[in-house]
Every structure is written in structure tokens, then in C-alpha cells.
mmCIF file of C-alpha atoms and ligand atoms in Angstrom:
data_model
loop_
_atom_site.group_PDB
_atom_site.id
_atom_site.type_symbol
_atom_site.label_atom_id
_atom_site.label_comp_id
_atom_site.label_asym_id
_atom_site.label_seq_id
_atom_site.Cartn_x
_atom_site.Cartn_y
_atom_site.Cartn_z
ATOM 1 C CA MET A 1 174.150 16.310 1.929
ATOM 2 C CA ASN A 2 175.512 18.772 -1.601
ATOM 3 C CA LEU A 3 178.522 19.992 0.552
ATOM 4 C CA SER A 4 179.777 22.488 -2.298
ATOM 5 C CA SER A 5 176.338 23.784 -2.670
ATOM 6 C CA ILE A 6 176.494 24.102 0.940
ATOM 7 C CA ARG A 7 179.547 25.999 1.596
ATOM 8 C CA GLU A 8 178.042 28.249 -1.293
ATOM 9 C CA ASP A 9 176.397 29.319 1.140
ATOM 10 C CA PHE A 10 178.533 30.607 3.488
ATOM 11 C CA PRO A 11 180.166 33.659 2.136
ATOM 12 C CA ILE A 12 183.158 33.940 5.293
ATOM 13 C CA LEU A 13 184.647 29.707 3.664
ATOM 14 C CA GLN A 14 185.718 31.378 0.670
ATOM 15 C CA ARG A 15 188.440 34.054 2.326
ATOM 16 C CA THR A 16 191.834 34.143 3.131
ATOM 17 C CA ILE A 17 193.706 33.992 5.472
ATOM 18 C CA TYR A 18 197.283 34.453 5.916
ATOM 19 C CA LYS A 19 197.475 33.543 2.212
ATOM 20 C CA LYS A 20 196.253 31.093 3.048
ATOM 21 C CA TYR A 21 193.160 29.358 0.695
ATOM 22 C CA PRO A 22 189.937 28.700 1.706
ATOM 23 C CA LEU A 23 189.731 29.406 5.131
ATOM 24 C CA VAL A 24 189.862 26.022 7.116
ATOM 25 C CA TYR A 25 187.711 27.088 10.098
ATOM 26 C CA LEU A 26 187.518 24.835 12.721
ATOM 27 C CA ASP A 27 186.289 26.199 15.915
ATOM 28 C CA ASN A 28 182.405 25.844 15.784
ATOM 29 C CA GLY A 29 182.080 25.122 19.490
ATOM 30 C CA ALA A 30 182.655 28.250 19.369
ATOM 31 C CA THR A 31 180.866 29.618 17.316
ATOM 32 C CA THR A 32 179.443 28.850 13.376
ATOM 33 C CA GLN A 33 179.389 31.075 10.393
ATOM 34 C CA LYS A 34 176.424 32.725 9.020
ATOM 35 C CA PRO A 35 174.340 31.519 5.414
ATOM 36 C CA ARG A 36 173.306 34.131 3.940
ATOM 37 C CA GLN A 37 169.492 32.621 4.742
ATOM 38 C CA VAL A 38 170.023 33.819 7.910
ATOM 39 C CA VAL A 39 172.559 37.674 6.366
ATOM 40 C CA GLU A 40 169.493 38.234 4.426
ATOM 41 C CA ALA A 41 166.510 37.733 6.393
ATOM 42 C CA MET A 42 167.574 39.894 8.858
ATOM 43 C CA SER A 43 169.049 42.658 6.053
ATOM 44 C CA GLU A 44 165.700 42.589 4.332
ATOM 45 C CA GLU A 45 164.177 42.809 7.997
ATOM 46 C CA TYR A 46 165.189 45.952 9.320
ATOM 47 C CA TYR A 47 165.688 47.370 5.298
ATOM 48 C CA ASN A 48 162.059 47.455 4.816
ATOM 49 C CA VAL A 49 159.651 45.619 7.933
ATOM 50 C CA ASN A 50 162.008 47.559 11.215
ATOM 51 C CA ALA A 51 159.806 47.920 13.675
ATOM 52 C CA ASN A 52 158.911 47.795 18.122
ATOM 53 C CA VAL A 53 156.756 45.055 18.174
ATOM 54 C CA HIS A 54 154.189 43.956 20.295
ATOM 55 C CA ARG A 55 153.115 47.655 21.196
ATOM 56 C CA GLY A 56 152.299 49.255 17.600
ATOM 57 C CA VAL A 57 148.667 50.146 16.218
ATOM 58 C CA HIS A 58 150.234 50.471 12.609
ATOM 59 C CA PHE A 59 150.851 48.046 10.090
ATOM 60 C CA LEU A 60 155.267 48.169 10.133
ATOM 61 C CA SER A 61 154.340 47.237 14.018
ATOM 62 C CA GLN A 62 152.422 44.501 13.420
ATOM 63 C CA GLN A 63 154.652 43.263 9.866
ATOM 64 C CA ALA A 64 157.524 43.108 12.640
ATOM 65 C CA THR A 65 154.908 41.145 15.309
ATOM 66 C CA GLU A 66 154.028 38.664 13.669
ATOM 67 C CA MET A 67 157.488 37.572 12.492
ATOM 68 C CA HIS A 68 158.599 37.850 15.581
ATOM 69 C CA GLU A 69 155.633 35.238 16.834
ATOM 70 C CA GLN A 70 156.342 33.125 13.535
ATOM 71 C CA SER A 71 159.955 33.040 14.909
ATOM 72 C CA ARG A 72 158.802 31.733 18.838
ATOM 73 C CA GLU A 73 156.802 28.993 16.429
ATOM 74 C CA THR A 74 159.721 27.729 13.983
ATOM 75 C CA VAL A 75 162.046 27.445 16.972
ATOM 76 C CA ARG A 76 159.093 25.460 19.067
ATOM 77 C CA ARG A 77 158.617 22.920 15.941
ATOM 78 C CA PHE A 78 162.375 22.640 15.963
ATOM 79 C CA ILE A 79 162.825 20.686 19.891
ATOM 80 C CA ASN A 80 159.387 20.139 19.689
ATOM 81 C CA ALA A 81 157.855 22.138 23.161
ATOM 82 C CA ARG A 82 154.470 21.769 23.336
ATOM 83 C CA SER A 83 153.856 25.282 23.094
ATOM 84 C CA THR A 84 155.281 28.804 21.981
ATOM 85 C CA ASN A 85 153.745 29.742 25.628
ATOM 86 C CA GLU A 86 157.026 27.696 26.936
ATOM 87 C CA ILE A 87 159.459 28.997 24.335
ATOM 88 C CA ILE A 88 161.382 32.408 26.041
ATOM 89 C CA PHE A 89 163.621 34.021 23.499
ATOM 90 C CA THR A 90 166.654 35.150 25.192
ATOM 91 C CA ARG A 91 170.273 36.331 24.351
ATOM 92 C CA GLY A 92 171.676 32.921 24.475
ATOM 93 C CA THR A 93 172.667 30.214 26.296
ATOM 94 C CA THR A 94 174.158 31.816 30.240
ATOM 95 C CA GLU A 95 170.805 34.691 30.074
ATOM 96 C CA SER A 96 168.969 30.606 30.090
ATOM 97 C CA ILE A 97 170.361 29.580 32.348
ATOM 98 C CA ASN A 98 171.019 32.953 35.183
ATOM 99 C CA LEU A 99 167.510 32.821 33.995
ATOM 100 C CA VAL A 100 166.774 29.776 35.730
ATOM 101 C CA ALA A 101 168.968 30.266 38.370
ATOM 102 C CA SER A 102 167.567 33.069 39.272
ATOM 103 C CA CYS A 103 163.864 32.517 39.438
ATOM 104 C CA PHE A 104 164.174 29.011 40.644
ATOM 105 C CA GLY A 105 166.646 30.371 43.302
ATOM 106 C CA ASP A 106 164.444 32.369 44.615
ATOM 107 C CA ALA A 107 160.907 31.040 44.418
ATOM 108 C CA MET A 108 162.205 26.598 45.580
ATOM 109 C CA MET A 109 164.686 26.998 47.155
ATOM 110 C CA GLN A 110 165.949 27.426 50.309
ATOM 111 C CA GLU A 111 169.205 27.815 52.867
ATOM 112 C CA GLY A 112 170.958 24.023 52.657
ATOM 113 C CA ASP A 113 169.119 23.537 48.954
ATOM 114 C CA GLU A 114 171.257 21.675 46.637
ATOM 115 C CA VAL A 115 171.770 21.787 42.983
ATOM 116 C CA ILE A 116 173.847 19.037 41.037
ATOM 117 C CA VAL A 117 175.628 19.573 38.709
ATOM 118 C CA SER A 118 178.179 18.028 36.734
ATOM 119 C CA GLU A 119 182.474 17.990 36.752
ATOM 120 C CA MET A 120 182.069 18.657 32.793
ATOM 121 C CA GLU A 121 180.286 21.828 33.033
ATOM 122 C CA HIS A 122 180.378 25.545 31.828
ATOM 123 C CA HIS A 123 181.741 28.437 33.246
ATOM 124 C CA SER A 124 177.285 29.936 32.645
ATOM 125 C CA ASN A 125 176.392 26.369 34.259
ATOM 126 C CA ILE A 126 178.506 26.450 37.775
ATOM 127 C CA VAL A 127 178.744 30.207 37.678
ATOM 128 C CA SER A 128 175.055 31.248 37.386
ATOM 129 C CA TRP A 129 174.077 28.625 40.603
ATOM 130 C CA GLN A 130 177.574 30.681 42.699
ATOM 131 C CA LEU A 131 175.842 33.422 42.544
ATOM 132 C CA VAL A 132 171.774 31.922 43.954
ATOM 133 C CA ALA A 133 174.060 30.155 46.785
ATOM 134 C CA ALA A 134 176.620 33.197 47.823
ATOM 135 C CA ARG A 135 172.520 34.835 48.249
ATOM 136 C CA LYS A 136 170.607 32.091 49.207
ATOM 137 C CA GLY A 137 172.470 29.785 50.943
ATOM 138 C CA ILE A 138 172.809 26.377 48.998
ATOM 139 C CA ARG A 139 174.773 24.180 48.034
ATOM 140 C CA LEU A 140 176.086 22.330 44.973
ATOM 141 C CA ARG A 141 176.484 19.316 44.818
ATOM 142 C CA VAL A 142 178.714 17.555 41.450
ATOM 143 C CA ILE A 143 178.794 15.181 39.556
ATOM 144 C CA PRO A 144 182.325 13.410 39.260
ATOM 145 C CA ILE A 145 183.175 12.357 35.574
ATOM 146 C CA THR A 146 184.989 8.695 34.774
ATOM 147 C CA ASP A 147 188.700 8.414 32.953
ATOM 148 C CA ASP A 148 187.302 8.758 29.597
ATOM 149 C CA GLY A 149 185.084 11.056 30.067
ATOM 150 C CA ARG A 150 182.199 9.866 30.855
ATOM 151 C CA LEU A 151 179.328 10.642 34.315
ATOM 152 C CA CYS A 152 179.694 8.429 36.598
ATOM 153 C CA MET A 153 176.351 7.560 36.845
ATOM 154 C CA ASP A 154 176.587 5.740 40.422
ATOM 155 C CA ALA A 155 177.993 8.429 41.481
ATOM 156 C CA TYR A 156 175.754 11.013 40.555
ATOM 157 C CA GLU A 157 172.618 9.014 41.736
ATOM 158 C CA GLN A 158 174.396 8.909 45.533
ATOM 159 C CA LEU A 159 174.066 12.529 45.136
ATOM 160 C CA PHE A 160 170.001 13.086 46.330
ATOM 161 C CA THR A 161 168.880 13.882 49.278
ATOM 162 C CA GLU A 162 166.032 15.749 50.486
ATOM 163 C CA HIS A 163 167.284 18.851 49.827
ATOM 164 C CA THR A 164 168.166 18.271 46.500
ATOM 165 C CA LYS A 165 166.276 20.910 44.188
ATOM 166 C CA LEU A 166 166.998 20.868 40.867
ATOM 167 C CA VAL A 167 169.593 19.078 38.220
ATOM 168 C CA SER A 168 171.599 21.302 35.803
ATOM 169 C CA VAL A 169 173.449 19.304 33.151
ATOM 170 C CA ALA A 170 175.593 19.734 30.025
ATOM 171 C CA HIS A 171 173.290 17.517 27.536
ATOM 172 C CA VAL A 172 176.704 17.472 25.096
ATOM 173 C CA SER A 173 179.963 18.856 26.366
ATOM 174 C CA ASN A 174 181.644 21.261 24.928
ATOM 175 C CA VAL A 175 185.413 19.929 25.440
ATOM 176 C CA LEU A 176 185.200 16.608 25.431
ATOM 177 C CA GLY A 177 182.221 15.654 23.060
ATOM 178 C CA THR A 178 180.646 13.496 25.080
ATOM 179 C CA ILE A 179 177.498 12.965 25.366
ATOM 180 C CA ASN A 180 175.741 12.499 28.713
ATOM 181 C CA PRO A 181 173.476 9.970 28.780
ATOM 182 C CA VAL A 182 170.564 12.688 29.296
ATOM 183 C CA GLY A 183 167.659 10.427 28.990
ATOM 184 C CA ASP A 184 169.113 8.671 32.273
ATOM 185 C CA ILE A 185 169.888 11.494 33.778
ATOM 186 C CA ILE A 186 165.980 13.560 33.857
ATOM 187 C CA ARG A 187 164.422 9.615 34.866
ATOM 188 C CA ILE A 188 166.465 8.830 37.517
ATOM 189 C CA ALA A 189 165.719 12.682 38.770
ATOM 190 C CA HIS A 190 162.658 12.450 37.612
ATOM 191 C CA ASP A 191 162.492 9.178 39.841
ATOM 192 C CA HIS A 192 163.608 12.001 43.012
ATOM 193 C CA GLY A 193 160.466 14.318 42.228
ATOM 194 C CA VAL A 194 163.030 16.728 41.231
ATOM 195 C CA PRO A 195 162.979 18.864 37.935
ATOM 196 C CA VAL A 196 166.306 18.451 35.184
ATOM 197 C CA LEU A 197 167.832 21.923 33.424
ATOM 198 C CA ILE A 198 169.234 20.761 30.688
ATOM 199 C CA ASP A 199 172.347 22.764 28.990
ATOM 200 C CA GLY A 200 171.888 22.293 25.293
ATOM 201 C CA ALA A 201 174.377 24.464 23.867
ATOM 202 C CA GLN A 202 176.251 22.079 22.221
ATOM 203 C CA SER A 203 174.402 19.351 21.503
ATOM 204 C CA THR A 204 170.669 21.146 19.138
ATOM 205 C CA PRO A 205 173.169 22.349 16.552
ATOM 206 C CA HIS A 206 174.815 18.543 16.264
ATOM 207 C CA MET A 207 171.128 16.180 16.395
ATOM 208 C CA ALA A 208 167.497 17.250 16.972
ATOM 209 C CA ILE A 209 165.801 17.507 19.609
ATOM 210 C CA ASP A 210 162.564 16.742 21.655
ATOM 211 C CA VAL A 211 161.826 18.744 24.731
ATOM 212 C CA GLN A 212 158.865 16.394 25.002
ATOM 213 C CA GLN A 213 160.630 13.315 24.723
ATOM 214 C CA LEU A 214 163.223 14.303 26.596
ATOM 215 C CA ASP A 215 160.927 15.022 29.414
ATOM 216 C CA CYS A 216 164.176 17.487 31.108
ATOM 217 C CA ASP A 217 161.980 19.958 32.886
ATOM 218 C CA PHE A 218 164.209 23.101 31.172
ATOM 219 C CA PHE A 219 166.224 23.708 27.908
ATOM 220 C CA ALA A 220 169.410 26.124 26.690
ATOM 221 C CA PHE A 221 170.399 26.350 23.426
ATOM 222 C CA SER A 222 172.728 29.420 21.694
ATOM 223 C CA GLY A 223 171.841 30.913 18.681
ATOM 224 C CA HIS A 224 174.800 31.637 17.373
ATOM 225 C CA LYS A 225 175.475 28.400 18.899
ATOM 226 C CA ILE A 226 173.481 26.682 15.364
ATOM 227 C CA TYR A 227 174.674 29.430 11.875
ATOM 228 C CA GLY A 228 172.235 32.297 13.922
ATOM 229 C CA PRO A 229 172.834 34.928 14.656
ATOM 230 C CA THR A 230 174.814 36.189 17.696
ATOM 231 C CA GLY A 231 172.925 37.842 20.993
ATOM 232 C CA ILE A 232 169.857 34.968 20.265
ATOM 233 C CA GLY A 233 168.653 31.972 22.249
ATOM 234 C CA VAL A 234 166.381 30.059 23.422
ATOM 235 C CA LEU A 235 164.987 28.708 27.175
ATOM 236 C CA TYR A 236 163.146 26.542 26.578
ATOM 237 C CA GLY A 237 160.517 25.698 29.905
ATOM 238 C CA LYS A 238 157.467 22.612 31.044
ATOM 239 C CA GLU A 239 154.591 25.494 31.521
ATOM 240 C CA GLU A 240 153.965 24.315 35.059
ATOM 241 C CA TRP A 241 157.343 25.555 36.166
ATOM 242 C CA LEU A 242 157.372 28.859 34.226
ATOM 243 C CA ASP A 243 153.537 29.191 35.636
ATOM 244 C CA ARG A 244 155.621 28.709 39.138
ATOM 245 C CA LEU A 245 158.434 31.420 38.581
ATOM 246 C CA PRO A 246 158.377 34.779 39.377
ATOM 247 C CA PRO A 247 159.904 37.189 36.278
ATOM 248 C CA TYR A 248 162.936 37.930 35.518
ATOM 249 C CA MET A 249 163.662 41.389 35.316
ATOM 250 C CA GLY A 250 161.420 44.548 35.261
ATOM 251 C CA GLY A 251 160.300 46.343 32.701
ATOM 252 C CA GLY A 252 158.054 46.941 29.515
ATOM 253 C CA GLU A 253 155.955 44.250 28.517
ATOM 254 C CA MET A 254 156.403 41.861 30.796
ATOM 255 C CA ILE A 255 153.724 43.320 33.147
ATOM 256 C CA GLN A 256 149.793 42.781 32.776
ATOM 257 C CA SER A 257 149.976 46.393 34.930
ATOM 258 C CA VAL A 258 151.761 48.502 36.784
ATOM 259 C CA SER A 259 150.611 50.903 39.822
ATOM 260 C CA PHE A 260 153.025 52.118 42.350
ATOM 261 C CA GLU A 261 150.652 50.182 44.519
ATOM 262 C CA HIS A 262 150.725 46.883 42.921
ATOM 263 C CA THR A 263 151.757 45.477 39.117
ATOM 264 C CA THR A 264 150.728 42.222 37.885
ATOM 265 C CA TYR A 265 152.730 40.052 35.045
ATOM 266 C CA ASN A 266 151.970 39.583 32.052
ATOM 267 C CA GLU A 267 151.357 35.681 30.867
ATOM 268 C CA LEU A 268 154.087 33.445 29.166
ATOM 269 C CA PRO A 269 155.749 33.508 28.054
ATOM 270 C CA PHE A 270 156.397 37.652 27.781
ATOM 271 C CA LYS A 271 156.539 37.333 31.655
ATOM 272 C CA PHE A 272 159.832 36.846 31.143
ATOM 273 C CA GLU A 273 160.624 39.136 28.291
ATOM 274 C CA ALA A 274 161.123 42.292 29.451
ATOM 275 C CA GLY A 275 161.548 45.064 27.241
ATOM 276 C CA THR A 276 162.511 45.424 23.384
ATOM 277 C CA PRO A 277 163.142 42.061 22.579
ATOM 278 C CA ASP A 278 166.309 41.193 19.887
ATOM 279 C CA TYR A 279 162.747 40.914 17.606
ATOM 280 C CA VAL A 280 165.234 41.306 14.272
ATOM 281 C CA ALA A 281 167.479 38.293 15.633
ATOM 282 C CA THR A 282 164.703 36.218 16.023
ATOM 283 C CA THR A 283 163.844 36.270 13.078
ATOM 284 C CA GLY A 284 167.723 35.228 12.083
ATOM 285 C CA LEU A 285 167.728 32.377 14.373
ATOM 286 C CA ALA A 286 164.386 31.183 12.490
ATOM 287 C CA ARG A 287 166.300 31.111 8.727
ATOM 288 C CA ALA A 288 168.240 29.316 10.312
ATOM 289 C CA LEU A 289 166.697 26.375 12.022
ATOM 290 C CA ASP A 290 164.434 26.063 8.221
ATOM 291 C CA TYR A 291 167.832 25.986 7.149
ATOM 292 C CA VAL A 292 169.340 23.574 9.018
ATOM 293 C CA SER A 293 165.606 21.134 8.942
ATOM 294 C CA ALA A 294 165.542 21.904 5.269
ATOM 295 C CA ILE A 295 169.217 19.670 5.110
ATOM 296 C CA GLY A 296 167.619 17.497 7.965
ATOM 297 C CA MET A 297 169.513 16.891 11.054
ATOM 298 C CA ASP A 298 169.314 13.368 10.718
ATOM 299 C CA ARG A 299 171.961 14.396 8.238
ATOM 300 C CA ILE A 300 173.796 16.692 9.931
ATOM 301 C CA GLU A 301 174.729 14.463 12.947
ATOM 302 C CA ALA A 302 175.567 12.136 10.240
ATOM 303 C CA HIS A 303 178.012 14.113 8.273
ATOM 304 C CA GLU A 304 179.824 15.502 11.041
ATOM 305 C CA ARG A 305 179.864 11.856 13.234
ATOM 306 C CA ASP A 306 181.545 10.353 9.840
ATOM 307 C CA LEU A 307 183.295 13.326 10.029
ATOM 308 C CA THR A 308 184.718 13.168 14.266
ATOM 309 C CA ARG A 309 185.417 9.571 13.541
ATOM 310 C CA TYR A 310 187.816 10.666 10.164
ATOM 311 C CA ALA A 311 189.212 13.167 12.585
ATOM 312 C CA MET A 312 189.225 11.464 15.653
ATOM 313 C CA GLU A 313 191.774 7.542 13.510
ATOM 314 C CA ARG A 314 193.677 10.784 11.324
ATOM 315 C CA MET A 315 195.641 12.758 14.535
ATOM 316 C CA MET A 316 195.547 9.695 16.932
ATOM 317 C CA GLU A 317 198.051 8.721 14.058
ATOM 318 C CA ILE A 318 200.295 12.127 15.180
ATOM 319 C CA GLU A 319 203.184 10.908 17.367
ATOM 320 C CA GLY A 320 202.217 12.123 20.941
ATOM 321 C CA MET A 321 198.490 12.676 20.038
ATOM 322 C CA HIS A 322 196.721 12.733 23.542
ATOM 323 C CA ILE A 323 192.663 13.156 23.303
ATOM 324 C CA PHE A 324 190.218 14.319 25.912
ATOM 325 C CA GLY A 325 187.523 12.691 26.091
ATOM 326 C CA PRO A 326 185.160 9.310 24.794
ATOM 327 C CA MET A 327 187.004 7.129 21.957
ATOM 328 C CA ASP A 328 183.158 6.279 21.135
ATOM 329 C CA ASP A 329 180.189 7.822 20.474
ATOM 330 C CA HIS A 330 182.299 11.880 20.439
ATOM 331 C CA ASP A 331 179.811 14.910 19.679
ATOM 332 C CA ALA A 332 182.272 16.395 16.854
ATOM 333 C CA VAL A 333 184.046 18.067 19.293
ATOM 334 C CA ILE A 334 187.744 16.637 20.184
ATOM 335 C CA SER A 335 190.199 18.465 22.122
ATOM 336 C CA PHE A 336 193.841 16.836 21.771
ATOM 337 C CA GLN A 337 197.470 17.895 22.946
ATOM 338 C CA VAL A 338 200.081 16.665 21.588
ATOM 339 C CA GLY A 339 203.218 15.342 22.948
ATOM 340 C CA ASN A 340 204.448 19.195 25.351
ATOM 341 C CA ILE A 341 204.071 21.643 22.562
ATOM 342 C CA HIS A 342 201.846 23.756 24.606
ATOM 343 C CA HIS A 343 198.440 24.777 23.117
ATOM 344 C CA LEU A 344 198.174 28.662 22.484
ATOM 345 C CA ASP A 345 201.851 27.677 20.247
ATOM 346 C CA LEU A 346 200.416 24.490 18.868
ATOM 347 C CA GLY A 347 196.362 26.960 17.856
ATOM 348 C CA THR A 348 198.968 29.993 17.114
ATOM 349 C CA LEU A 349 200.643 27.983 15.144
ATOM 350 C CA LEU A 350 198.095 26.313 13.420
ATOM 351 C CA ASP A 351 196.209 29.523 12.534
ATOM 352 C CA ARG A 352 199.188 30.705 10.460
ATOM 353 C CA LEU A 353 199.205 28.408 8.320
ATOM 354 C CA GLY A 354 195.147 28.965 8.451
ATOM 355 C CA ILE A 355 193.150 26.572 10.081
ATOM 356 C CA ALA A 356 191.335 28.283 12.970
ATOM 357 C CA ILE A 357 190.757 26.265 16.526
ATOM 358 C CA ARG A 358 190.115 27.247 19.738
ATOM 359 C CA THR A 359 192.522 26.473 22.344
ATOM 360 C CA GLY A 360 192.337 27.263 26.465
ATOM 361 C CA HIS A 361 190.342 26.475 29.306
ATOM 362 C CA HIS A 362 187.292 26.529 27.575
ATOM 363 C CA CYS A 363 185.330 28.125 30.367
ATOM 364 C CA ALA A 364 185.744 24.771 32.439
ATOM 365 C CA GLU A 365 188.201 25.289 33.977
ATOM 366 C CA PRO A 366 186.878 22.928 36.990
ATOM 367 C CA LEU A 367 187.449 19.814 34.155
ATOM 368 C CA MET A 368 191.333 21.304 33.527
ATOM 369 C CA HIS A 369 190.967 21.226 37.030
ATOM 370 C CA ARG A 370 190.046 17.540 37.275
ATOM 371 C CA LEU A 371 192.549 16.824 34.218
ATOM 372 C CA GLY A 372 194.816 17.928 35.574
ATOM 373 C CA ILE A 373 195.917 20.372 33.065
ATOM 374 C CA GLN A 374 196.063 24.097 31.920
ATOM 375 C CA GLY A 375 194.472 23.452 28.822
ATOM 376 C CA THR A 376 193.836 22.717 25.527
ATOM 377 C CA ALA A 377 193.722 23.146 21.709
ATOM 378 C CA ARG A 378 190.033 21.802 20.752
ATOM 379 C CA ALA A 379 188.349 21.636 16.637
ATOM 380 C CA SER A 380 185.678 21.085 16.244
ATOM 381 C CA PHE A 381 183.631 20.283 13.286
ATOM 382 C CA ALA A 382 179.779 21.843 11.422
ATOM 383 C CA LEU A 383 177.686 20.927 8.707
ATOM 384 C CA TYR A 384 179.876 22.719 6.203
ATOM 385 C CA ASN A 385 183.680 20.856 7.295
ATOM 386 C CA THR A 386 185.247 19.007 4.871
ATOM 387 C CA ARG A 387 187.272 15.800 5.229
ATOM 388 C CA GLU A 388 189.646 17.919 3.184
ATOM 389 C CA GLU A 389 189.642 20.141 5.863
ATOM 390 C CA ILE A 390 190.909 17.534 8.836
ATOM 391 C CA ASP A 391 193.012 15.657 6.475
ATOM 392 C CA ALA A 392 194.283 20.125 6.261
ATOM 393 C CA LEU A 393 194.071 19.856 9.608
ATOM 394 C CA VAL A 394 196.011 16.312 10.299
ATOM 395 C CA SER A 395 198.738 17.448 7.955
ATOM 396 C CA ALA A 396 199.428 21.281 9.189
ATOM 397 C CA ILE A 397 199.157 19.378 13.553
ATOM 398 C CA GLU A 398 202.050 16.941 11.755
ATOM 399 C CA ARG A 399 204.424 20.280 10.786
ATOM 400 C CA VAL A 400 203.980 22.152 14.420
ATOM 401 C CA ARG A 401 204.853 18.923 15.437
ATOM 402 C CA ARG A 402 207.734 18.544 13.668
ATOM 403 C CA MET A 403 209.075 22.020 14.250
ATOM 404 C CA PHE A 404 209.239 21.019 17.525
HETATM 405 N N1 PMP B 501 177.573 26.167 27.915
HETATM 406 C C1 PMP B 501 177.745 25.215 26.841
HETATM 407 C C2 PMP B 501 178.581 23.770 27.075
HETATM 408 C C3 PMP B 501 178.711 25.921 25.654
HETATM 409 O O1 PMP B 501 179.853 25.069 25.093
HETATM 410 C C4 PMP B 501 178.770 27.465 26.157
HETATM 411 C C5 PMP B 501 179.137 28.455 24.973
HETATM 412 N N2 PMP B 501 180.774 27.657 24.670
HETATM 413 C C6 PMP B 501 177.859 28.028 27.078
HETATM 414 C C7 PMP B 501 177.191 27.339 27.557
HETATM 415 C C8 PMP B 501 177.462 29.239 27.088
HETATM 416 O O2 PMP B 501 176.656 29.864 25.431
HETATM 417 P P1 PMP B 501 177.184 31.256 25.791
HETATM 418 O O3 PMP B 501 177.905 31.873 25.329
HETATM 419 O O4 PMP B 501 176.277 31.744 24.131
HETATM 420 O O5 PMP B 501 176.046 31.953 25.737
#
């Protein structure tokens, strides 16, 4: 991978912050930076193509529609879905999970039914289900984690009852960096006749995803975490499931015919896409997926794994360093604490040294409770990060540690 030419595609990486040059951006788990290819494709569409999709007979509308539907095909290919009918554009992982929770909850669940989630879930994969739970009287069952941050698979198997209707778990934890054994999780659930939703927000940017090979029933991810624009994301669903679910929102685009007496719904995927979609963001997302595909997801994964291993080794040299999550097979996110330095102080001081990391509970408060902490500092890596940036992080943490 030619890192210096890749870095040139991301102008923001050349910014000077607090007179520190160049910025070391290690908050990629929250959102990644955008390459020129994405931003320019979106400006180009606004300047030269813009028109509402699916509705117009005129040239621009047809061109915009073609681009939008081509983007859907790009997403389909990227995650190897069987059909574009299985690709629903949403605003992101959060909306994708809410869509499934709401529609699946309404159509498939009754009082007393259960959803299995895990102790390491992001709030979006907890609260979405709690909303349904409150409405429908269903229950959340929680897969516990081990002390080194892995799912207890024995306990998982024990959670299934005749009331289990769905399993919804993260592919990769945004806090612990754990790569969950989703193949086993899905197989076990299917053995019980239960479908599975995978939250791929933190896996999609870092490894090749093949939804057919995974055999998951639903898969959610966000564009902005994989070098694409904000406000666009994807819900993959097997056609057989999407066909059985009711629409999520009502409005234009999702209908076939409307009367006050009887309304019929559009076919997939439009049934789930009420209103004008963000057709410029779908172009941006497609260009982002083209961008990572041209480099190769396998090469990105190898580069980031190497960086993560290097970062963990170097960070463990720091006195008082505690890294959360498994020490091997760790994805590109490292949550840590140093001695009793408060994570907010650590993050603020690192920022002043030109290093952007994240601090806090990372939208995973139940996991924080399990770990008995209030929050962590978190460094997360992307394809453009370098070993030199890890060195800068380590020496900055060292400097902060000496200050305390
Ligand atoms: N799940 C996980 C594991 C995440 O890391 C995030 C984002 N931090 C989300 C869901 C929610 O993603 P978004 O805010 O893009 O909807």
C-alpha cells in the first residue's frame, strides 16, 4: 500500500492543529476522513446532475436515478448480496437497526417474545430494542462477556428459548476491538430457527464482508465510517425477510397506489425508502466503496492489523497502561486507561499535542458498567494511518503520564 499517495487523497490530514503539524487523526471509529474522490463526485453531481430521482421524465432526473441505482449495485457487489432488492438505503447503522427493530417487532413479535443482544453492544443496538420492548412487551436477553472482552458462547447457547425471535449483535465491538465469531453466532441461531441481525458499523471499514457467506439475515453499516459521506447507510436484508416485513415510514416512493380506502406498497427495496433519498450521498458512498475496493479490503485489513499490533506492543511499554479487550485478534480500535489519569484529561491533553482520539463511554454504557469504569480513551485506525502516527501517540501519552 502506497501510504503517502493515499494520504494525499485526504486533504484534512495535512491540517495543522494547535501549531502541530500534521494532525494525527485517530478517531476513525467515530468517523473516517473523506478522500477527494468522494467529495468531488458529490460536488460534481450537485453542480451538473442534480434532480429528484425516480420521478421525473426529464433527462437530469433519469441521470440522477441511474446514478442512484448504480450506487445500490455498487453496495450490493461490495457486500455480495444476492440482489439489489436486498439493499435498503438508510441514514446509517442506527436507522438500519431501528428499522428492523420496529418492523420486525411489529410483524413478528408478541408479548413475552425475546431478542438476544450482547453486553458489548452500542446503544443503537440496545435502545432500539428497548423501544420495541416498551411497545410490545418483549424482553432483551443479554450475552455476557468474559473478562478479556469476548462473548461467552456457552452462555449464548443457553439463552435460546421458545420465545427467542431474533439475535442482534455487533460484528466488531467499537470499544473492545473484539471480532465476534459471527459465523458461529449465526449458525447457532439458525439451528434454533432464529434470524440474526449483524451490526457491521465497525467491521465493514476493516474487512471484506460477504453477507451470503455469513448467511446473516440482516446486516447494517454506516457510510461515514467507511470514507463515505455522513447521513447515508445501508440495511441489507434477505429478500425473504424484507418481503414479510411491513414498511417503516410512509410517504412518497414507498407506495404503489394510494387511496383513502386502501394503499398498496411498492416492491423492494423502495417499500422501505419513503421520501426523497439522499441520492447524492449514495453516489458518495459508492465512490468510497470503489476507493477501498481499488486498494483491496484484504490489504486494508492487513495494514490495519499490523498497525494495531504495533500500537498495542508500543502502548504496553507505557507504565500504568491498561488496554481493554482481547490482546490478540484485535480489530483497529484500542480502548485504554493510563494509571488513574482521567480519560477526559488524557484526551484533552493529547488533543493539545495534535492527536485526536475519543474519550468517554463510546455509547456503550452497559459495557462500561460491566467493566466497572466510567469511560476510556480510544484510539482507532484507518487505512491512511502510519506507524509514525502510532509513535507520536505513544510519546504523547508518555508525556501526559509524566505530567501527572
Ligand atoms: N454500532 C456500532 C458498533 C458503532 O460503533 C456505531 C457508531 N459509533 C453505531 C452502531 C452507530 O452508527 P451511526 O451513528 O453511524 O448510526
